[in-house]
């Protein structure tokens, strides 16, 4: 390592107290314990190092640091990165946060030059930079995993062919729909998630580095150049805004919460469908759980947790908005509360997407059960009414005619088919509509649930996925490569 060659053995005795020891005496232990963020913000380590390298090079370019000192600091930062990735970096609680930990270690390695690392910057612009780098990478990553789940839904939809099941409103059987149509309905919701995540990435792609504590610097730093080094689309416009803006965290939390809500709704259907009452789906053993007491149980815990965890993510969003709501400009320590909800939301969505994708990929759809449930004559009731409409009967009257036949059938226990056959305006021609499998084929309008529009929808869905994969590729290309920090 260059660091090793330049410095030899690191001076482990280098002392580091607080960053403000010139001004204040040591903090009370309980203050350290209460204010420390290192246990969670250590996951920003690689982003912090990337930000510091760009900053140091900027100082060199501006003539604030001579080239040899730039090299020493860069080498020390690189060595710290190796230590962090290799797991040998010593995180000490007295370091308070990841920025302090890195600066402490750089100073141990680089000696006196380490004291120049923080020239012209503050932890306020530093942490905002780190968090934007992290959020940008994670949102792009989440979008990629959503596309993965969409591909699973797409595969299952193709496989489903012409299988159909009842569509529900108010959880009452309404009209038959193709299983492919039902699966793609979730797929389109996830398409909006991908779009939202990538749009949020575009909005957050602004570098706050150079805003300093709140007002910029008297030194000739160049925030535009530093922004470019970090592959940000732009630099901040206003230093006060730069260090106090956490809109991007709120947006990320919203995107992730809504995505979690979509997972929850899909999960809820799998819970229902896997019950004996529905019997539409059998979960793979690997994606189901058993009971500690009841030997016969096969429980849909993954689907239930997809439902359950969404509440927690909604809470994270509400919590952050409450934290932000009364804050005066500019940085306030309250802002440290942005990280844990964000990290947790990212973790939960990451594992949720993977688990739900596996669940959907491996489940077995019982097409016979679905078909049997959808073949009841009542689900064709609107087709009877529309058959009358095609013969000139105003819809409201047609609705009343069929409605009273259904009522008769229910009350007198006479099969609907018999009543249809006997009805003067319907008769045996209309009877065909009640044949099993016919009603779903009559959903022919664009975007509808029958085989003709669903075939077109499949093409459109595949096209949308293609576009989103390209968008994803270019987002990945644009953000530059920072491998995430190891561990949590
Ligand atoms: N740990 C802090 C945070 O997450 C870093 C910034 C601290 N800045 C300060 N002025 N105390 O917000």
Short mmCIF file of C-alpha atoms and ligand atoms in Angstrom, two decimals:
data_model
loop_
_atom_site.label_atom_id
_atom_site.label_comp_id
_atom_site.label_asym_id
_atom_site.label_seq_id
_atom_site.Cartn_x
_atom_site.Cartn_y
_atom_site.Cartn_z
CA UNK A 1 0.00 0.00 0.00
CA UNK A 2 1.15 3.48 -0.85
CA UNK A 3 0.11 4.60 2.65
CA UNK A 4 2.33 1.99 4.25
CA UNK A 5 5.30 3.00 2.06
CA UNK A 6 4.86 6.66 2.83
CA UNK A 7 4.35 6.40 6.56
CA UNK A 8 5.70 3.07 7.73
CA UNK A 9 4.10 1.94 10.95
CA UNK A 10 1.24 4.11 12.08
CA UNK A 11 1.65 6.03 15.31
CA UNK A 12 -1.04 4.31 17.38
CA UNK A 13 -0.44 6.65 20.29
CA UNK A 14 -1.70 9.65 18.37
CA UNK A 15 -4.18 11.27 20.71
CA UNK A 16 -7.54 12.46 19.56
CA UNK A 17 -10.13 13.96 21.84
CA UNK A 18 -13.00 16.02 20.57
CA UNK A 19 -12.88 18.06 17.40
CA UNK A 20 -13.37 21.17 19.49
CA UNK A 21 -10.84 20.69 22.28
CA UNK A 22 -9.38 24.16 21.69
CA UNK A 23 -12.65 25.68 22.79
CA UNK A 24 -14.23 23.24 25.24
CA UNK A 25 -13.11 20.74 27.82
CA UNK A 26 -13.98 17.05 27.43
CA UNK A 27 -17.63 16.03 27.15
CA UNK A 28 -19.40 14.20 29.96
CA UNK A 29 -19.68 10.47 29.35
CA UNK A 30 -23.46 10.60 29.17
CA UNK A 31 -23.25 13.34 26.54
CA UNK A 32 -21.03 11.15 24.40
CA UNK A 33 -23.38 8.23 24.92
CA UNK A 34 -26.41 10.30 23.97
CA UNK A 35 -24.98 12.10 20.95
CA UNK A 36 -22.89 9.35 19.37
CA UNK A 37 -23.94 8.30 15.87
CA UNK A 38 -21.00 6.08 14.94
CA UNK A 39 -22.86 2.79 15.57
CA UNK A 40 -25.15 3.60 12.66
CA UNK A 41 -23.40 6.21 10.51
CA UNK A 42 -20.39 3.95 10.05
CA UNK A 43 -22.24 2.60 7.09
CA UNK A 44 -21.49 5.93 5.40
CA UNK A 45 -17.76 5.23 5.65
CA UNK A 46 -17.07 4.67 1.95
CA UNK A 47 -19.12 7.69 0.99
CA UNK A 48 -17.32 9.77 3.57
CA UNK A 49 -13.99 8.67 2.13
CA UNK A 50 -15.10 9.42 -1.43
CA UNK A 51 -16.22 12.89 -0.30
CA UNK A 52 -12.93 13.46 1.51
CA UNK A 53 -10.84 12.45 -1.48
CA UNK A 54 -12.73 14.86 -3.71
CA UNK A 55 -12.38 17.57 -1.08
CA UNK A 56 -8.65 17.06 -0.65
CA UNK A 57 -8.05 17.09 -4.40
CA UNK A 58 -10.11 20.26 -4.57
CA UNK A 59 -7.89 21.84 -1.92
CA UNK A 60 -4.85 20.88 -3.96
CA UNK A 61 -6.31 22.22 -7.18
CA UNK A 62 -7.19 25.50 -5.46
CA UNK A 63 -3.58 25.83 -4.22
CA UNK A 64 -4.70 25.61 -0.60
CA UNK A 65 -2.69 22.42 -0.05
CA UNK A 66 0.65 21.74 -1.79
CA UNK A 67 0.74 18.62 -3.96
CA UNK A 68 2.87 16.50 -1.58
CA UNK A 69 0.34 17.06 1.20
CA UNK A 70 -2.50 16.16 -1.11
CA UNK A 71 -0.72 12.88 -1.90
CA UNK A 72 -0.15 12.14 1.76
CA UNK A 73 -3.80 12.73 2.60
CA UNK A 74 -5.10 10.77 -0.39
CA UNK A 75 -2.84 7.85 0.48
CA UNK A 76 -4.02 7.95 4.09
CA UNK A 77 -7.66 8.02 2.97
CA UNK A 78 -7.00 5.07 0.70
CA UNK A 79 -5.41 3.17 3.50
CA UNK A 80 -8.41 3.89 5.71
CA UNK A 81 -10.63 2.53 2.97
CA UNK A 82 -8.59 -0.67 2.81
CA UNK A 83 -8.87 -1.02 6.58
CA UNK A 84 -12.61 -0.45 6.52
CA UNK A 85 -13.21 -2.91 3.69
CA UNK A 86 -10.88 -5.44 5.25
CA UNK A 87 -12.59 -5.16 8.62
CA UNK A 88 -9.47 -4.05 10.49
CA UNK A 89 -10.60 -0.46 10.99
CA UNK A 90 -11.11 0.24 14.65
CA UNK A 91 -14.38 2.04 15.25
CA UNK A 92 -14.12 3.74 18.63
CA UNK A 93 -17.24 5.04 20.30
CA UNK A 94 -15.37 8.11 21.52
CA UNK A 95 -15.08 9.13 17.87
CA UNK A 96 -18.73 10.25 17.99
CA UNK A 97 -19.39 9.83 14.29
CA UNK A 98 -17.92 8.40 11.10
CA UNK A 99 -16.44 11.76 10.06
CA UNK A 100 -14.53 12.02 13.32
CA UNK A 101 -13.43 8.39 13.13
CA UNK A 102 -12.02 8.83 9.62
CA UNK A 103 -10.29 12.11 10.47
CA UNK A 104 -8.81 10.56 13.62
CA UNK A 105 -7.42 7.63 11.67
CA UNK A 106 -6.14 9.81 8.82
CA UNK A 107 -4.31 11.87 11.42
CA UNK A 108 -2.84 8.77 13.02
CA UNK A 109 -1.60 7.63 9.63
CA UNK A 110 -0.59 10.93 8.05
CA UNK A 111 0.65 12.71 11.15
CA UNK A 112 0.58 16.51 11.09
CA UNK A 113 -0.83 16.78 7.58
CA UNK A 114 -3.98 15.08 8.90
CA UNK A 115 -4.81 18.33 10.63
CA UNK A 116 -5.38 19.88 7.18
CA UNK A 117 -8.04 17.41 6.04
CA UNK A 118 -10.92 19.43 7.37
CA UNK A 119 -9.75 22.72 5.81
CA UNK A 120 -12.63 24.65 4.27
CA UNK A 121 -15.34 22.19 5.19
CA UNK A 122 -17.63 21.29 8.05
CA UNK A 123 -19.24 18.07 9.13
CA UNK A 124 -22.45 19.79 8.10
CA UNK A 125 -21.69 19.84 4.38
CA UNK A 126 -19.77 16.61 4.78
CA UNK A 127 -22.64 14.60 6.25
CA UNK A 128 -25.10 15.99 3.72
CA UNK A 129 -22.71 14.92 0.94
CA UNK A 130 -22.21 11.44 2.38
CA UNK A 131 -25.91 10.89 2.79
CA UNK A 132 -26.68 12.01 -0.75
CA UNK A 133 -24.05 9.64 -2.14
CA UNK A 134 -25.50 6.81 -0.06
CA UNK A 135 -29.13 7.57 -0.92
CA UNK A 136 -28.38 7.91 -4.62
CA UNK A 137 -26.73 4.51 -4.74
CA UNK A 138 -29.37 2.79 -2.64
CA UNK A 139 -32.34 4.19 -4.54
CA UNK A 140 -30.82 3.06 -7.81
CA UNK A 141 -30.19 -0.34 -6.17
CA UNK A 142 -33.79 -0.53 -4.95
CA UNK A 143 -35.07 0.34 -8.44
CA UNK A 144 -32.98 -2.53 -9.81
CA UNK A 145 -34.50 -4.96 -7.33
CA UNK A 146 -38.00 -3.75 -8.17
CA UNK A 147 -37.29 -4.50 -11.82
CA UNK A 148 -36.21 -7.98 -10.69
CA UNK A 149 -39.57 -8.52 -9.03
CA UNK A 150 -41.38 -7.18 -12.09
CA UNK A 151 -39.55 -9.72 -14.21
CA UNK A 152 -40.78 -12.49 -11.93
CA UNK A 153 -44.36 -11.21 -12.22
CA UNK A 154 -43.94 -11.03 -15.98
CA UNK A 155 -42.68 -14.62 -16.20
CA UNK A 156 -45.53 -15.90 -14.08
CA UNK A 157 -48.00 -13.91 -16.19
CA UNK A 158 -46.66 -15.44 -19.40
CA UNK A 159 -46.85 -18.91 -17.87
CA UNK A 160 -50.43 -18.31 -16.72
CA UNK A 161 -51.60 -18.19 -20.34
CA UNK A 162 -55.38 -18.02 -20.48
CA UNK A 163 -55.96 -19.04 -16.85
CA UNK A 164 -58.54 -16.87 -15.16
CA UNK A 165 -59.95 -16.22 -11.74
CA UNK A 166 -62.63 -14.01 -10.28
CA UNK A 167 -61.70 -10.35 -10.03
CA UNK A 168 -63.02 -8.82 -6.82
CA UNK A 169 -64.42 -5.53 -5.70
CA UNK A 170 -65.23 -5.12 -2.01
CA UNK A 171 -63.69 -8.59 -1.81
CA UNK A 172 -66.86 -9.94 -3.47
CA UNK A 173 -66.62 -11.81 -6.77
CA UNK A 174 -67.18 -9.30 -9.55
CA UNK A 175 -66.01 -10.34 -13.02
CA UNK A 176 -63.54 -12.91 -14.29
CA UNK A 177 -60.06 -11.67 -15.13
CA UNK A 178 -57.01 -13.38 -16.56
CA UNK A 179 -54.46 -14.38 -13.92
CA UNK A 180 -51.86 -12.66 -16.12
CA UNK A 181 -53.87 -9.46 -15.88
CA UNK A 182 -54.02 -9.71 -12.11
CA UNK A 183 -50.28 -10.32 -11.80
CA UNK A 184 -49.43 -7.47 -14.15
CA UNK A 185 -51.66 -5.12 -12.13
CA UNK A 186 -49.04 -5.43 -9.40
CA UNK A 187 -46.34 -5.14 -12.04
CA UNK A 188 -47.60 -1.73 -13.14
CA UNK A 189 -47.67 -0.44 -9.57
CA UNK A 190 -44.02 -1.46 -9.30
CA UNK A 191 -43.32 0.31 -12.59
CA UNK A 192 -44.42 3.54 -10.92
CA UNK A 193 -42.06 2.76 -8.04
CA UNK A 194 -39.14 2.40 -10.43
CA UNK A 195 -40.05 5.68 -12.04
CA UNK A 196 -40.39 7.43 -8.68
CA UNK A 197 -37.08 6.10 -7.37
CA UNK A 198 -35.21 7.18 -10.49
CA UNK A 199 -36.87 10.60 -10.47
CA UNK A 200 -35.89 11.08 -6.85
CA UNK A 201 -32.32 10.23 -7.79
CA UNK A 202 -32.37 12.99 -10.40
CA UNK A 203 -33.60 15.51 -7.82
CA UNK A 204 -31.14 14.54 -5.11
CA UNK A 205 -28.16 14.60 -7.44
CA UNK A 206 -26.81 17.90 -6.07
CA UNK A 207 -23.54 18.26 -4.18
CA UNK A 208 -23.65 20.17 -0.88
CA UNK A 209 -19.86 20.02 -0.49
CA UNK A 210 -18.39 23.49 -0.17
CA UNK A 211 -21.31 24.91 1.79
CA UNK A 212 -19.14 24.66 4.91
CA UNK A 213 -20.88 24.94 8.25
CA UNK A 214 -23.57 27.15 6.72
CA UNK A 215 -22.09 30.04 4.76
CA UNK A 216 -19.34 28.81 2.43
CA UNK A 217 -15.68 29.65 2.92
CA UNK A 218 -13.15 32.45 2.72
CA UNK A 219 -10.79 30.01 0.99
CA UNK A 220 -10.86 29.76 -2.83
CA UNK A 221 -12.58 26.36 -2.95
CA UNK A 222 -14.45 25.30 -6.08
CA UNK A 223 -17.67 23.42 -5.23
CA UNK A 224 -18.47 22.92 -8.93
CA UNK A 225 -15.28 21.00 -9.52
CA UNK A 226 -15.74 18.91 -6.39
CA UNK A 227 -19.34 18.14 -7.43
CA UNK A 228 -18.06 16.83 -10.76
CA UNK A 229 -15.51 14.61 -9.05
CA UNK A 230 -18.32 12.97 -7.13
CA UNK A 231 -20.43 12.59 -10.31
CA UNK A 232 -23.09 14.92 -8.99
CA UNK A 233 -25.25 16.60 -11.61
CA UNK A 234 -24.79 20.03 -10.01
CA UNK A 235 -23.57 21.85 -6.92
CA UNK A 236 -25.80 23.54 -4.34
CA UNK A 237 -27.16 27.00 -5.07
CA UNK A 238 -27.40 28.23 -1.49
CA UNK A 239 -25.13 27.17 1.35
CA UNK A 240 -27.81 27.50 4.05
CA UNK A 241 -30.17 25.31 2.05
CA UNK A 242 -27.38 22.86 1.23
CA UNK A 243 -26.68 21.93 4.84
CA UNK A 244 -30.25 21.96 6.09
CA UNK A 245 -32.03 20.27 3.19
CA UNK A 246 -33.18 16.74 3.90
CA UNK A 247 -35.95 16.72 1.31
CA UNK A 248 -34.10 13.96 -0.44
CA UNK A 249 -34.31 11.75 2.64
CA UNK A 250 -38.03 12.47 3.02
CA UNK A 251 -38.59 11.69 -0.65
CA UNK A 252 -36.59 8.51 -0.40
CA UNK A 253 -38.62 7.49 2.63
CA UNK A 254 -41.83 8.20 0.76
CA UNK A 255 -40.71 6.24 -2.28
CA UNK A 256 -39.67 3.33 -0.11
CA UNK A 257 -42.82 3.49 2.03
CA UNK A 258 -45.08 3.44 -1.02
CA UNK A 259 -43.06 0.61 -2.49
CA UNK A 260 -43.48 -1.22 0.81
CA UNK A 261 -47.22 -0.56 0.62
CA UNK A 262 -47.25 -2.18 -2.82
CA UNK A 263 -45.40 -5.18 -1.43
CA UNK A 264 -47.93 -5.24 1.37
CA UNK A 265 -50.90 -5.32 -0.97
CA UNK A 266 -49.38 -8.12 -3.00
CA UNK A 267 -48.57 -9.90 0.26
CA UNK A 268 -52.14 -9.56 1.47
CA UNK A 269 -53.46 -11.23 -1.67
CA UNK A 270 -51.05 -14.12 -1.25
CA UNK A 271 -52.22 -14.47 2.35
CA UNK A 272 -55.83 -14.65 1.17
CA UNK A 273 -55.14 -16.86 -1.82
CA UNK A 274 -53.16 -19.37 0.22
CA UNK A 275 -55.99 -19.84 2.73
CA UNK A 276 -58.14 -22.97 2.41
CA UNK A 277 -61.09 -20.68 1.81
CA UNK A 278 -59.57 -19.37 -1.45
CA UNK A 279 -57.13 -22.17 -2.24
CA UNK A 280 -55.80 -20.28 -5.27
CA UNK A 281 -52.16 -20.68 -4.38
CA UNK A 282 -49.85 -23.14 -2.63
CA UNK A 283 -46.63 -21.67 -1.34
CA UNK A 284 -43.32 -23.45 -1.81
CA UNK A 285 -42.08 -25.00 1.43
CA UNK A 286 -38.97 -22.84 1.33
CA UNK A 287 -41.12 -19.73 1.35
CA UNK A 288 -43.62 -20.85 3.98
CA UNK A 289 -43.28 -21.38 7.71
CA UNK A 290 -44.70 -23.96 10.08
CA UNK A 291 -46.23 -23.81 13.51
CA UNK A 292 -44.45 -24.74 16.74
CA UNK A 293 -47.63 -26.40 18.01
CA UNK A 294 -49.96 -27.25 15.14
CA UNK A 295 -48.34 -29.90 12.96
CA UNK A 296 -50.57 -29.33 9.94
CA UNK A 297 -49.85 -25.61 9.51
CA UNK A 298 -48.23 -23.99 6.51
CA UNK A 299 -48.16 -20.29 7.11
CA UNK A 300 -47.53 -17.39 4.70
CA UNK A 301 -45.20 -15.45 7.03
CA UNK A 302 -43.22 -13.78 4.24
CA UNK A 303 -46.40 -12.32 2.77
CA UNK A 304 -47.57 -11.29 6.23
CA UNK A 305 -44.29 -9.54 6.99
CA UNK A 306 -44.43 -7.77 3.64
CA UNK A 307 -47.77 -6.47 4.92
CA UNK A 308 -46.56 -5.83 8.46
CA UNK A 309 -43.30 -4.10 7.73
CA UNK A 310 -44.95 -1.52 5.51
CA UNK A 311 -46.39 0.06 8.66
CA UNK A 312 -42.91 0.56 10.01
CA UNK A 313 -41.81 2.30 6.82
CA UNK A 314 -44.81 4.61 6.85
CA UNK A 315 -43.77 5.43 10.42
CA UNK A 316 -40.24 6.30 9.33
CA UNK A 317 -41.58 8.82 6.83
CA UNK A 318 -43.94 10.40 9.35
CA UNK A 319 -41.15 10.49 11.92
CA UNK A 320 -38.70 12.29 9.67
CA UNK A 321 -41.26 14.85 8.55
CA UNK A 322 -41.99 15.57 12.22
CA UNK A 323 -38.26 15.98 12.89
CA UNK A 324 -37.87 18.42 10.00
CA UNK A 325 -41.00 20.43 10.50
CA UNK A 326 -39.91 22.98 13.11
CA UNK A 327 -36.22 23.29 12.30
CA UNK A 328 -34.78 26.74 11.77
CA UNK A 329 -32.00 27.20 9.23
CA UNK A 330 -29.38 25.89 8.95
CA UNK A 331 -27.86 22.68 10.42
CA UNK A 332 -29.31 21.44 13.69
CA UNK A 333 -28.29 18.26 15.41
CA UNK A 334 -31.86 17.01 15.06
CA UNK A 335 -30.84 16.20 11.50
CA UNK A 336 -28.77 13.30 12.77
CA UNK A 337 -32.14 11.57 13.23
CA UNK A 338 -32.43 11.25 9.45
CA UNK A 339 -30.14 8.24 9.18
CA UNK A 340 -31.60 5.35 11.16
CA UNK A 341 -35.03 5.50 9.51
CA UNK A 342 -33.44 5.77 6.09
CA UNK A 343 -31.05 2.88 6.66
CA UNK A 344 -33.82 0.73 8.08
CA UNK A 345 -36.18 1.56 5.21
CA UNK A 346 -33.46 0.62 2.70
CA UNK A 347 -32.73 -2.64 4.54
CA UNK A 348 -36.36 -3.63 4.86
CA UNK A 349 -37.20 -2.89 1.25
CA UNK A 350 -34.07 -4.70 0.07
CA UNK A 351 -34.87 -7.89 1.94
CA UNK A 352 -38.61 -7.57 1.30
CA UNK A 353 -38.18 -7.29 -2.46
CA UNK A 354 -35.91 -10.30 -2.57
CA UNK A 355 -38.15 -12.44 -0.36
CA UNK A 356 -41.36 -11.51 -2.17
CA UNK A 357 -39.74 -12.11 -5.57
CA UNK A 358 -38.81 -15.62 -4.37
CA UNK A 359 -42.28 -16.16 -2.97
CA UNK A 360 -43.98 -15.25 -6.25
CA UNK A 361 -41.43 -17.13 -8.32
CA UNK A 362 -41.93 -20.40 -6.45
CA UNK A 363 -45.62 -20.46 -5.58
CA UNK A 364 -47.99 -22.85 -7.34
CA UNK A 365 -51.19 -21.37 -8.75
CA UNK A 366 -54.17 -23.72 -8.58
CA UNK A 367 -55.77 -22.79 -11.89
CA UNK A 368 -58.62 -25.28 -11.44
CA UNK A 369 -59.68 -23.68 -8.17
CA UNK A 370 -59.46 -20.25 -9.73
CA UNK A 371 -61.48 -21.29 -12.76
CA UNK A 372 -64.14 -23.00 -10.63
CA UNK A 373 -64.52 -19.85 -8.54
CA UNK A 374 -64.83 -17.72 -11.66
CA UNK A 375 -67.28 -19.96 -13.50
CA UNK A 376 -70.31 -19.16 -11.36
CA UNK A 377 -73.02 -17.72 -13.66
CA UNK A 378 -73.31 -14.52 -11.55
CA UNK A 379 -69.92 -13.24 -12.69
CA UNK A 380 -71.36 -13.03 -16.21
CA UNK A 381 -74.26 -10.85 -15.08
CA UNK A 382 -72.88 -7.69 -16.61
CA UNK A 383 -72.31 -9.56 -19.86
CA UNK A 384 -76.00 -10.35 -19.99
CA UNK A 385 -76.77 -6.69 -19.40
CA UNK A 386 -74.32 -5.60 -22.09
CA UNK A 387 -75.80 -8.18 -24.47
CA UNK A 388 -79.13 -6.38 -24.02
CA UNK A 389 -77.41 -3.01 -24.50
CA UNK A 390 -76.12 -4.25 -27.85
CA UNK A 391 -79.74 -4.93 -28.75
CA UNK A 392 -80.83 -1.39 -27.95
CA UNK A 393 -81.88 -1.67 -24.30
CA UNK A 394 -80.71 1.31 -22.18
CA UNK A 395 -78.10 0.10 -19.72
CA UNK A 396 -80.04 1.06 -16.60
CA UNK A 397 -83.00 -1.05 -17.74
CA UNK A 398 -80.77 -3.93 -18.78
CA UNK A 399 -79.14 -3.79 -15.32
CA UNK A 400 -82.58 -4.01 -13.68
CA UNK A 401 -83.68 -6.95 -15.85
CA UNK A 402 -80.59 -9.01 -15.04
CA UNK A 403 -80.58 -7.87 -11.42
CA UNK A 404 -84.10 -9.19 -10.89
CA UNK A 405 -83.22 -12.50 -12.55
CA UNK A 406 -80.28 -12.89 -10.17
CA UNK A 407 -82.52 -12.03 -7.25
CA UNK A 408 -85.10 -14.59 -8.34
CA UNK A 409 -82.44 -17.19 -8.78
CA UNK A 410 -81.09 -16.56 -5.27
CA UNK A 411 -84.48 -16.33 -3.57
CA UNK A 412 -86.23 -19.20 -5.32
CA UNK A 413 -83.19 -21.39 -5.74
CA UNK A 414 -83.68 -21.66 -9.52
CA UNK A 415 -80.46 -21.80 -11.64
CA UNK A 416 -79.82 -18.47 -13.37
CA UNK A 417 -79.42 -20.25 -16.71
CA UNK A 418 -83.01 -21.51 -16.56
CA UNK A 419 -84.33 -18.02 -15.89
CA UNK A 420 -82.24 -16.54 -18.70
CA UNK A 421 -83.48 -19.14 -21.12
CA UNK A 422 -87.09 -18.46 -20.16
CA UNK A 423 -86.77 -14.66 -20.36
CA UNK A 424 -88.39 -13.16 -23.49
CA UNK A 425 -85.56 -10.64 -24.19
CA UNK A 426 -82.74 -13.10 -23.46
CA UNK A 427 -83.40 -16.74 -24.34
CA UNK A 428 -81.04 -19.46 -25.51
CA UNK A 429 -78.82 -17.13 -27.53
CA UNK A 430 -77.89 -15.21 -24.38
CA UNK A 431 -77.38 -18.45 -22.53
CA UNK A 432 -74.02 -18.90 -24.22
CA UNK A 433 -72.66 -16.04 -22.13
CA UNK A 434 -73.05 -18.17 -19.02
CA UNK A 435 -70.93 -20.99 -20.42
CA UNK A 436 -67.77 -21.50 -18.37
CA UNK A 437 -64.84 -19.51 -19.72
CA UNK A 438 -66.89 -17.29 -21.99
CA UNK A 439 -67.26 -14.17 -19.86
CA UNK A 440 -63.52 -13.51 -19.56
CA UNK A 441 -63.08 -13.59 -23.34
CA UNK A 442 -65.57 -10.76 -23.63
CA UNK A 443 -63.29 -8.29 -21.84
CA UNK A 444 -62.01 -6.93 -25.14
CA UNK A 445 -61.56 -3.21 -24.52
CA UNK A 446 -58.01 -1.76 -24.34
CA UNK A 447 -56.40 -2.36 -20.96
CA UNK A 448 -59.16 -4.84 -20.09
CA UNK A 449 -58.90 -8.24 -18.44
CA UNK A 450 -59.55 -10.59 -21.39
CA UNK A 451 -57.04 -12.46 -23.58
CA UNK A 452 -56.99 -9.96 -26.46
CA UNK A 453 -56.12 -6.77 -24.53
CA UNK A 454 -53.92 -8.72 -22.10
CA UNK A 455 -51.77 -9.97 -24.99
CA UNK A 456 -51.24 -6.36 -26.00
CA UNK A 457 -50.61 -5.36 -22.39
CA UNK A 458 -47.88 -8.00 -22.12
CA UNK A 459 -46.09 -6.40 -25.05
CA UNK A 460 -46.42 -2.97 -23.52
CA UNK A 461 -45.21 -4.24 -20.16
CA UNK A 462 -42.18 -5.88 -21.75
CA UNK A 463 -41.45 -2.62 -23.55
CA UNK A 464 -41.74 -0.61 -20.35
CA UNK A 465 -39.37 -3.02 -18.61
CA UNK A 466 -36.91 -2.65 -21.45
CA UNK A 467 -37.00 1.14 -21.11
CA UNK A 468 -36.63 0.95 -17.35
CA UNK A 469 -33.67 -1.41 -17.61
CA UNK A 470 -32.00 1.14 -19.89
CA UNK A 471 -32.81 3.99 -17.51
CA UNK A 472 -31.34 1.94 -14.72
CA UNK A 473 -28.18 1.23 -16.69
CA UNK A 474 -27.65 4.89 -17.41
CA UNK A 475 -28.37 5.83 -13.77
CA UNK A 476 -25.75 3.31 -12.65
CA UNK A 477 -23.31 4.70 -15.20
CA UNK A 478 -23.95 8.29 -14.14
CA UNK A 479 -23.37 7.90 -10.43
CA UNK A 480 -19.86 6.49 -10.64
CA UNK A 481 -18.76 3.49 -8.72
CA UNK A 482 -18.66 3.48 -4.95
CA UNK A 483 -18.90 -0.02 -3.49
CA UNK A 484 -21.09 0.17 -0.37
CA UNK A 485 -19.51 -0.05 3.09
CA UNK A 486 -19.26 -3.58 4.42
CA UNK A 487 -21.67 -4.58 7.21
CA UNK A 488 -24.28 -2.35 8.75
N1 LIG B 1 -23.38 13.08 13.15
C1 LIG B 1 -23.82 14.32 12.64
C2 LIG B 1 -25.10 14.13 11.82
O1 LIG B 1 -25.38 13.05 11.48
C3 LIG B 1 -22.78 14.90 11.74
C4 LIG B 1 -22.83 16.39 11.65
C5 LIG B 1 -22.47 16.99 12.95
N2 LIG B 1 -22.40 18.41 12.85
C6 LIG B 1 -22.37 19.16 13.92
N3 LIG B 1 -22.30 20.43 13.75
N4 LIG B 1 -22.46 18.67 15.13
O2 LIG B 1 -25.82 15.03 11.54
#
